[in-house]
Amino acid sequence: MADASPPSEPVEVRLRDLRLGSGPVEIVARVLRAERREITRSSDGGRRSLLSGLLSDGTATVRFTWWDPPREGVERGDVLRAVAPEVREFRGRTELSFGWKTRVGPASEAELPVVRPEEIPSRGLKDLTDPMEGFRVVARVVRVAERSVTVGDERRVVYDGLLADGGATVGFSAWVDFRLRSGEAVEIVGAYVREFRGTPQLVLDERASVRRVEGTDLPTPATVLDAPPVAIAQLEDTGGAASASVQGVVVGLLPPSGLVYRCPRCRRSVQDGTCREHGPVTGIPDLRARLVLDDGTGALTVNADRATTERLWGTTLEQVLSGLRDRPDPAAWESSLLEAVFGRRLRVRGSATRDDFGVTLQPDTVEPAEVDLDASADRLSARLGDGRR
Ligand SMILES: [Zn+2]
């Protein structure tokens, strides 16, 4: 008969090379994540156990589903060999399913494929899009800072920062301490891309590895941080940037600005003593300013934190709180803030994001700009003149 050819022997492949509809395969990979569940069959109400998670062999990371797995064992970090898994595709991504035909057993580290870094495609930071994985990047750490976050009930430390190569700057979040230092050049393998507020960001978790490299042709932190200001219109067009410097004049304040109260648990603004996530709470007083900065080509919102607001205003949170006893009208304090910042020429650097309301800049630095009556100032006064007519 035409299709009587004997079933072929499984061929060992790397996860990167898994294809739908190919012959039987065999893989060796490490468990990155595994979660056990019980599924109830709708047909007869019978229970079936299921283990699902992520596998990686250094060339790619794929989801796997394991029906009727062993009762115990199989933990994060284990290396498995699976013979004849089923290759599937979900939303354009390859997945593996271990069913009754699949033989799965433990394997050793030494059986994992040896992946030389040069086998993994190299990407420039400007080419990173969400979703993307299985690449390496070489970049300069421009800055890095430690931040503590709450994930569920757990406190975790995240290392946030900025990477730069010759083509772009991209923000990163590392969930593992890779001991990154600003100024060093690194090669990163095994990270993935996620979109954060409309801009791609590199995420490093336990799958990622970092190697120090020479990086002589990479920009220095100073060249990235002292980059000349860009036109706000350009940020409106590109949709944001991990690091951008703009220069303009403060033409207004957006609410909420001035004295605000924040939820003690999530720091969101509290409205009428209620956090929209945590219900009634006793708000913690804070100062902020949402400055509208105009450079003649466009305007954006600068989210100034307490320290920056106090510096621009020349008034501290303590002064506002004690002053409220004599002058209990919050609106009067807001006009005092507006008076202090209106018309100030500022140079602001930070990460810019765009949404339906326009571009918002989360500043790293806010400095007074030299007063010079250049063309952009003329354009600005022309625009303000138009607006008032
Ligand atoms: Zn809250």
Short mmCIF file of C-alpha atoms and ligand atoms in Angstrom, two decimals:
data_model
loop_
_atom_site.label_atom_id
_atom_site.label_comp_id
_atom_site.label_asym_id
_atom_site.label_seq_id
_atom_site.Cartn_x
_atom_site.Cartn_y
_atom_site.Cartn_z
CA MET A 1 0.00 0.00 0.00
CA ALA A 2 1.06 3.55 -0.61
CA ASP A 3 1.46 4.64 3.02
CA ALA A 4 2.85 1.42 4.41
CA SER A 5 6.31 2.85 5.06
CA PRO A 6 7.41 1.86 8.58
CA PRO A 7 7.18 4.57 11.26
CA SER A 8 10.51 6.37 11.38
CA GLU A 9 12.67 6.43 14.50
CA PRO A 10 12.41 9.62 16.59
CA VAL A 11 15.05 12.17 15.66
CA GLU A 12 16.59 14.31 18.40
CA VAL A 13 15.90 17.98 17.69
CA ARG A 14 16.37 21.27 19.45
CA LEU A 15 13.33 23.17 20.63
CA ARG A 16 14.11 25.92 18.14
CA ASP A 17 13.72 23.40 15.30
CA LEU A 18 10.39 21.90 16.34
CA ARG A 19 7.97 21.92 13.41
CA LEU A 20 4.34 20.94 13.10
CA GLY A 21 3.81 17.82 11.04
CA SER A 22 7.42 16.62 11.06
CA GLY A 23 8.18 12.98 11.90
CA PRO A 24 8.56 11.74 15.50
CA VAL A 25 11.05 13.71 17.54
CA GLU A 26 12.97 13.45 20.77
CA ILE A 27 13.99 16.42 22.92
CA VAL A 28 16.11 17.12 25.99
CA ALA A 29 15.20 20.22 27.95
CA ARG A 30 15.14 21.81 31.36
CA VAL A 31 11.92 22.53 33.25
CA LEU A 32 11.69 26.26 33.86
CA ARG A 33 8.24 26.27 35.34
CA ALA A 34 5.81 23.49 36.20
CA GLU A 35 2.33 23.68 37.63
CA ARG A 36 0.13 20.72 38.55
CA ARG A 37 -3.63 20.75 38.04
CA GLU A 38 -6.59 18.41 38.12
CA ILE A 39 -8.97 18.49 35.20
CA THR A 40 -12.49 17.15 35.43
CA ARG A 41 -13.67 15.39 32.29
CA SER A 42 -17.05 16.72 31.26
CA SER A 43 -18.07 13.38 29.70
CA ASP A 44 -17.95 11.19 32.83
CA GLY A 45 -16.76 13.50 35.63
CA GLY A 46 -13.51 11.56 35.93
CA ARG A 47 -10.42 13.39 37.20
CA ARG A 48 -7.24 13.58 35.24
CA SER A 49 -4.02 15.19 36.40
CA LEU A 50 -2.03 17.54 34.28
CA LEU A 51 1.38 19.20 34.58
CA SER A 52 2.05 22.24 32.44
CA GLY A 53 4.78 24.80 32.24
CA LEU A 54 7.82 25.89 30.29
CA LEU A 55 10.76 23.94 28.90
CA SER A 56 14.00 25.36 27.56
CA ASP A 57 17.08 23.83 25.99
CA GLY A 58 18.91 27.08 25.41
CA THR A 59 17.73 27.46 21.83
CA ALA A 60 14.09 28.25 22.62
CA THR A 61 11.50 28.15 25.38
CA VAL A 62 8.24 26.29 24.73
CA ARG A 63 5.13 25.54 26.71
CA PHE A 64 4.47 21.92 27.54
CA THR A 65 1.47 19.94 28.76
CA TRP A 66 1.98 16.58 30.40
CA TRP A 67 -1.11 14.39 30.83
CA ASP A 68 -1.04 11.91 33.73
CA PRO A 69 2.45 12.86 34.92
CA PRO A 70 4.24 10.94 37.70
CA ARG A 71 2.78 11.68 41.13
CA GLU A 72 5.85 13.47 42.36
CA GLY A 73 9.15 14.76 41.18
CA VAL A 74 9.39 16.96 38.12
CA GLU A 75 10.43 20.27 39.57
CA ARG A 76 11.86 23.46 38.29
CA GLY A 77 15.44 22.87 37.14
CA ASP A 78 14.98 19.17 36.27
CA VAL A 79 16.29 18.01 32.91
CA LEU A 80 13.97 15.69 30.97
CA ARG A 81 14.23 13.58 27.86
CA ALA A 82 10.94 13.17 26.01
CA VAL A 83 10.62 10.67 23.18
CA ALA A 84 7.75 11.13 20.71
CA PRO A 85 5.99 14.14 22.21
CA GLU A 86 3.21 15.64 20.17
CA VAL A 87 4.11 18.94 18.53
CA ARG A 88 1.28 21.46 18.46
CA GLU A 89 0.80 25.08 17.71
CA PHE A 90 -1.13 27.62 19.74
CA ARG A 91 -1.45 31.27 18.67
CA GLY A 92 1.43 30.84 16.28
CA ARG A 93 3.81 29.34 18.87
CA THR A 94 5.04 25.80 19.02
CA GLU A 95 4.04 23.72 22.05
CA LEU A 96 4.69 20.17 23.25
CA SER A 97 2.16 17.75 24.61
CA PHE A 98 3.22 14.55 26.43
CA GLY A 99 0.54 11.91 26.04
CA TRP A 100 0.36 8.13 26.41
CA LYS A 101 2.64 7.62 23.39
CA THR A 102 5.36 9.84 24.87
CA ARG A 103 8.17 8.34 26.92
CA VAL A 104 9.47 10.89 29.41
CA GLY A 105 12.38 10.29 31.75
CA PRO A 106 15.06 12.15 33.65
CA ALA A 107 18.19 13.21 31.80
CA SER A 108 21.45 14.79 32.94
CA GLU A 109 22.77 18.31 32.39
CA ALA A 110 25.38 16.83 30.06
CA GLU A 111 22.66 15.63 27.70
CA LEU A 112 21.36 19.17 27.12
CA PRO A 113 22.39 20.48 23.72
CA VAL A 114 25.54 22.54 23.77
CA VAL A 115 24.48 25.88 22.39
CA ARG A 116 27.26 28.17 21.39
CA PRO A 117 26.24 31.84 21.77
CA GLU A 118 27.02 32.44 18.09
CA GLU A 119 24.26 29.95 17.17
CA ILE A 120 21.68 32.21 18.78
CA PRO A 121 20.66 35.05 16.50
CA SER A 122 21.94 38.44 17.54
CA ARG A 123 19.46 41.33 17.63
CA GLY A 124 19.84 45.09 17.85
CA LEU A 125 17.80 46.78 20.59
CA LYS A 126 15.78 48.65 17.96
CA ASP A 127 14.59 45.31 16.51
CA LEU A 128 13.07 44.05 19.76
CA THR A 129 9.30 43.59 19.60
CA ASP A 130 6.78 41.85 21.84
CA PRO A 131 6.70 38.82 21.79
CA MET A 132 10.26 37.74 21.07
CA GLU A 133 12.69 35.27 22.60
CA GLY A 134 15.59 33.06 21.59
CA PHE A 135 17.99 35.90 20.74
CA ARG A 136 21.02 37.59 22.21
CA VAL A 137 21.81 41.26 22.58
CA VAL A 138 25.05 43.09 23.29
CA ALA A 139 24.48 46.39 25.05
CA ARG A 140 25.76 48.90 27.57
CA VAL A 141 24.11 49.12 30.98
CA VAL A 142 23.33 52.83 31.18
CA ARG A 143 21.80 52.69 34.60
CA VAL A 144 20.34 50.16 37.01
CA ALA A 145 18.39 50.57 40.24
CA GLU A 146 16.95 48.16 42.77
CA ARG A 147 13.21 48.24 43.42
CA SER A 148 11.08 46.23 45.78
CA VAL A 149 7.70 45.03 44.51
CA THR A 150 4.86 42.95 45.85
CA VAL A 151 3.90 39.95 43.71
CA GLY A 152 0.87 38.32 45.29
CA ASP A 153 1.85 38.15 48.97
CA GLU A 154 5.55 38.00 48.24
CA ARG A 155 8.06 40.86 48.39
CA ARG A 156 10.52 40.63 45.51
CA VAL A 157 13.48 42.69 44.38
CA VAL A 158 13.59 43.80 40.76
CA TYR A 159 16.54 45.44 39.06
CA ASP A 160 15.26 48.06 36.62
CA GLY A 161 17.38 50.01 34.25
CA LEU A 162 18.30 51.08 30.81
CA LEU A 163 20.35 49.38 28.08
CA ALA A 164 21.80 51.05 25.02
CA ASP A 165 23.50 49.98 21.82
CA GLY A 166 24.34 51.99 18.73
CA GLY A 167 20.73 51.94 17.52
CA ALA A 168 18.39 52.38 20.49
CA THR A 169 17.88 52.48 24.24
CA VAL A 170 15.57 49.96 25.86
CA GLY A 171 14.40 49.59 29.43
CA PHE A 172 14.94 46.30 31.24
CA SER A 173 13.67 44.49 34.33
CA ALA A 174 15.79 41.74 35.88
CA TRP A 175 14.04 39.39 38.36
CA VAL A 176 17.36 37.78 39.27
CA ASP A 177 20.39 39.65 40.60
CA PHE A 178 22.88 39.50 37.72
CA ARG A 179 25.03 42.08 39.56
CA LEU A 180 24.59 44.51 36.70
CA ARG A 181 26.52 47.74 37.07
CA SER A 182 26.02 50.90 35.08
CA GLY A 183 28.78 51.39 32.54
CA GLU A 184 29.52 47.74 31.86
CA ALA A 185 28.99 46.08 28.49
CA VAL A 186 27.09 42.81 28.56
CA GLU A 187 25.88 40.06 26.30
CA ILE A 188 22.43 38.84 27.34
CA VAL A 189 21.07 35.48 26.20
CA GLY A 190 17.70 34.01 27.13
CA ALA A 191 15.81 37.22 27.91
CA TYR A 192 12.42 37.96 26.40
CA VAL A 193 10.55 41.04 25.25
CA ARG A 194 7.39 42.37 26.81
CA GLU A 195 5.51 45.51 26.01
CA PHE A 196 5.36 47.93 28.91
CA ARG A 197 3.22 51.07 28.52
CA GLY A 198 3.48 50.84 24.76
CA THR A 199 7.26 50.40 24.52
CA PRO A 200 9.22 47.15 24.29
CA GLN A 201 11.13 46.18 27.40
CA LEU A 202 13.64 43.41 27.98
CA VAL A 203 12.81 41.00 30.82
CA LEU A 204 15.53 38.86 32.41
CA ASP A 205 14.43 35.99 34.62
CA GLU A 206 16.14 32.79 35.75
CA ARG A 207 16.30 31.67 32.11
CA ALA A 208 18.58 34.53 31.13
CA SER A 209 22.35 34.57 31.31
CA VAL A 210 24.65 37.58 31.32
CA ARG A 211 28.26 37.70 30.20
CA ARG A 212 30.56 40.72 30.45
CA VAL A 213 32.04 41.77 27.09
CA GLU A 214 34.46 44.41 25.84
CA GLY A 215 31.83 46.49 24.03
CA THR A 216 34.22 49.15 22.77
CA ASP A 217 31.84 50.23 20.00
CA LEU A 218 28.88 50.71 22.37
CA PRO A 219 27.81 54.19 23.49
CA THR A 220 28.87 55.24 26.99
CA PRO A 221 26.25 56.05 29.65
CA ALA A 222 27.23 59.73 29.36
CA THR A 223 26.54 59.88 25.62
CA VAL A 224 23.13 58.31 26.20
CA LEU A 225 22.20 60.46 29.18
CA ASP A 226 23.54 63.70 27.67
CA ALA A 227 21.83 63.11 24.33
CA PRO A 228 20.49 66.38 22.93
CA PRO A 229 16.79 67.10 23.43
CA VAL A 230 14.37 65.72 20.86
CA ALA A 231 11.28 67.50 19.58
CA ILE A 232 8.14 66.56 21.49
CA ALA A 233 6.38 66.11 18.13
CA GLN A 234 8.86 63.32 17.41
CA LEU A 235 7.89 61.49 20.62
CA GLU A 236 4.23 61.90 19.67
CA ASP A 237 5.04 60.23 16.34
CA THR A 238 7.23 57.37 17.58
CA GLY A 239 5.03 56.55 20.56
CA GLY A 240 7.63 56.93 23.27
CA ALA A 241 11.21 56.10 24.20
CA ALA A 242 13.01 54.34 27.02
CA SER A 243 15.21 57.38 27.45
CA ALA A 244 14.47 60.77 25.94
CA SER A 245 15.50 64.29 26.73
CA VAL A 246 13.16 67.19 25.99
CA GLN A 247 13.36 70.90 26.64
CA GLY A 248 10.40 73.21 26.91
CA VAL A 249 8.38 75.67 28.92
CA VAL A 250 5.83 74.79 31.60
CA VAL A 251 2.46 76.03 30.29
CA GLY A 252 0.13 74.40 32.78
CA LEU A 253 -0.62 71.84 35.50
CA LEU A 254 -2.96 68.88 35.17
CA PRO A 255 -4.95 67.48 38.10
CA PRO A 256 -4.13 65.89 40.43
CA SER A 257 -1.23 68.20 41.24
CA GLY A 258 -0.08 69.60 44.56
CA LEU A 259 -1.10 67.81 47.75
CA VAL A 260 -2.43 64.31 47.14
CA TYR A 261 -3.21 61.34 49.38
CA ARG A 262 -1.95 57.90 48.47
CA CYS A 263 -3.07 54.42 49.42
CA PRO A 264 -0.61 52.98 51.99
CA ARG A 265 -0.67 49.63 50.19
CA CYS A 266 -0.46 50.44 46.49
CA ARG A 267 0.42 54.17 46.37
CA ARG A 268 -2.51 54.94 44.05
CA SER A 269 -4.21 58.30 44.59
CA VAL A 270 -7.02 58.04 47.14
CA GLN A 271 -10.33 59.67 46.17
CA ASP A 272 -12.67 60.58 49.07
CA GLY A 273 -10.78 58.26 51.41
CA THR A 274 -11.16 55.27 49.05
CA CYS A 275 -8.57 53.41 47.00
CA ARG A 276 -10.11 51.84 43.91
CA GLU A 277 -8.15 48.65 44.63
CA HIS A 278 -8.20 48.49 48.44
CA GLY A 279 -11.40 50.31 49.47
CA PRO A 280 -11.48 52.73 52.43
CA VAL A 281 -7.93 53.54 53.56
CA THR A 282 -6.14 56.26 55.49
CA GLY A 283 -4.26 58.07 52.74
CA ILE A 284 -0.64 59.10 53.14
CA PRO A 285 0.00 62.72 52.12
CA ASP A 286 2.33 63.28 49.17
CA LEU A 287 3.23 66.02 46.71
CA ARG A 288 3.20 65.66 42.97
CA ALA A 289 3.04 67.87 39.90
CA ARG A 290 1.78 66.93 36.47
CA LEU A 291 3.52 69.59 34.42
CA VAL A 292 2.47 70.39 30.86
CA LEU A 293 5.71 71.06 29.00
CA ASP A 294 5.58 72.68 25.56
CA ASP A 295 8.57 72.99 23.23
CA GLY A 296 6.84 74.65 20.30
CA THR A 297 6.46 71.39 18.35
CA GLY A 298 4.06 69.81 20.85
CA ALA A 299 3.31 69.30 24.52
CA LEU A 300 3.68 66.41 26.94
CA THR A 301 2.97 65.72 30.60
CA VAL A 302 5.86 65.42 33.03
CA ASN A 303 4.99 63.37 36.12
CA ALA A 304 7.09 65.06 38.81
CA ASP A 305 7.48 63.18 42.10
CA ARG A 306 7.58 64.73 45.55
CA ALA A 307 11.30 65.60 45.56
CA THR A 308 11.13 67.30 42.15
CA THR A 309 7.90 69.10 43.02
CA GLU A 310 9.38 70.42 46.28
CA ARG A 311 12.48 71.62 44.44
CA LEU A 312 10.55 73.40 41.67
CA TRP A 313 8.01 74.85 44.09
CA GLY A 314 10.43 75.83 46.85
CA THR A 315 7.87 74.43 49.29
CA THR A 316 8.08 71.14 51.16
CA LEU A 317 5.31 68.70 51.97
CA GLU A 318 5.72 69.53 55.68
CA GLN A 319 5.25 73.25 54.92
CA VAL A 320 2.06 72.52 52.96
CA LEU A 321 0.67 70.29 55.72
CA SER A 322 1.39 72.77 58.51
CA GLY A 323 0.27 75.66 56.29
CA LEU A 324 -3.08 73.97 55.68
CA ARG A 325 -4.02 74.83 59.27
CA ASP A 326 -3.74 78.55 58.52
CA ARG A 327 -4.89 78.33 54.93
CA PRO A 328 -7.18 75.29 54.70
CA ASP A 329 -8.02 75.81 51.01
CA PRO A 330 -6.20 73.19 48.87
CA ALA A 331 -7.01 75.16 45.70
CA ALA A 332 -4.96 78.10 47.00
CA TRP A 333 -1.97 75.79 47.41
CA GLU A 334 -2.43 74.48 43.88
CA SER A 335 -2.39 78.01 42.47
CA SER A 336 0.74 78.71 44.48
CA LEU A 337 2.37 75.68 42.82
CA LEU A 338 1.21 76.78 39.37
CA GLU A 339 2.62 80.26 39.99
CA ALA A 340 5.97 78.76 40.96
CA VAL A 341 6.31 76.55 37.86
CA PHE A 342 4.47 78.47 35.12
CA GLY A 343 6.79 79.73 32.40
CA ARG A 344 9.82 77.85 33.78
CA ARG A 345 12.07 76.51 31.06
CA LEU A 346 13.06 72.96 31.91
CA ARG A 347 15.17 70.19 30.47
CA VAL A 348 13.68 66.85 31.40
CA ARG A 349 15.04 63.38 30.75
CA GLY A 350 13.25 60.11 31.37
CA SER A 351 11.10 57.44 29.81
CA ALA A 352 8.32 58.62 27.53
CA THR A 353 5.12 56.69 26.86
CA ARG A 354 2.12 57.52 24.73
CA ASP A 355 -1.53 56.72 25.31
CA ASP A 356 -4.86 58.20 24.19
CA PHE A 357 -4.18 61.33 26.24
CA GLY A 358 -0.80 62.02 24.69
CA VAL A 359 2.80 61.55 25.78
CA THR A 360 3.76 61.24 29.44
CA LEU A 361 7.33 61.51 30.62
CA GLN A 362 8.45 59.76 33.80
CA PRO A 363 11.49 61.89 34.63
CA ASP A 364 14.87 60.67 35.83
CA THR A 365 16.19 64.25 35.91
CA VAL A 366 14.53 67.67 35.80
CA GLU A 367 16.90 70.61 35.40
CA PRO A 368 16.39 74.29 34.64
CA ALA A 369 17.38 74.94 31.01
CA GLU A 370 19.49 77.90 29.99
CA VAL A 371 17.31 80.82 29.10
CA ASP A 372 17.85 81.54 25.44
CA LEU A 373 15.38 83.15 23.12
CA ASP A 374 15.81 80.65 20.35
CA ALA A 375 13.54 79.76 17.50
CA SER A 376 11.55 77.22 19.50
CA ALA A 377 10.67 79.84 22.11
CA ASP A 378 9.41 82.08 19.31
CA ARG A 379 7.36 79.21 17.91
CA LEU A 380 5.97 78.60 21.35
CA SER A 381 4.85 82.18 21.91
CA ALA A 382 3.33 82.14 18.44
CA ARG A 383 1.35 79.01 19.37
CA LEU A 384 0.24 80.37 22.72
CA GLY A 385 -0.82 83.55 20.94
CA ASP A 386 -2.94 81.50 18.54
CA GLY A 387 -4.51 79.60 21.38
CA ARG A 388 -5.65 82.76 23.16
CA ARG A 389 -7.23 84.44 20.20
ZN ZN B 1 -4.59 50.72 47.22
#
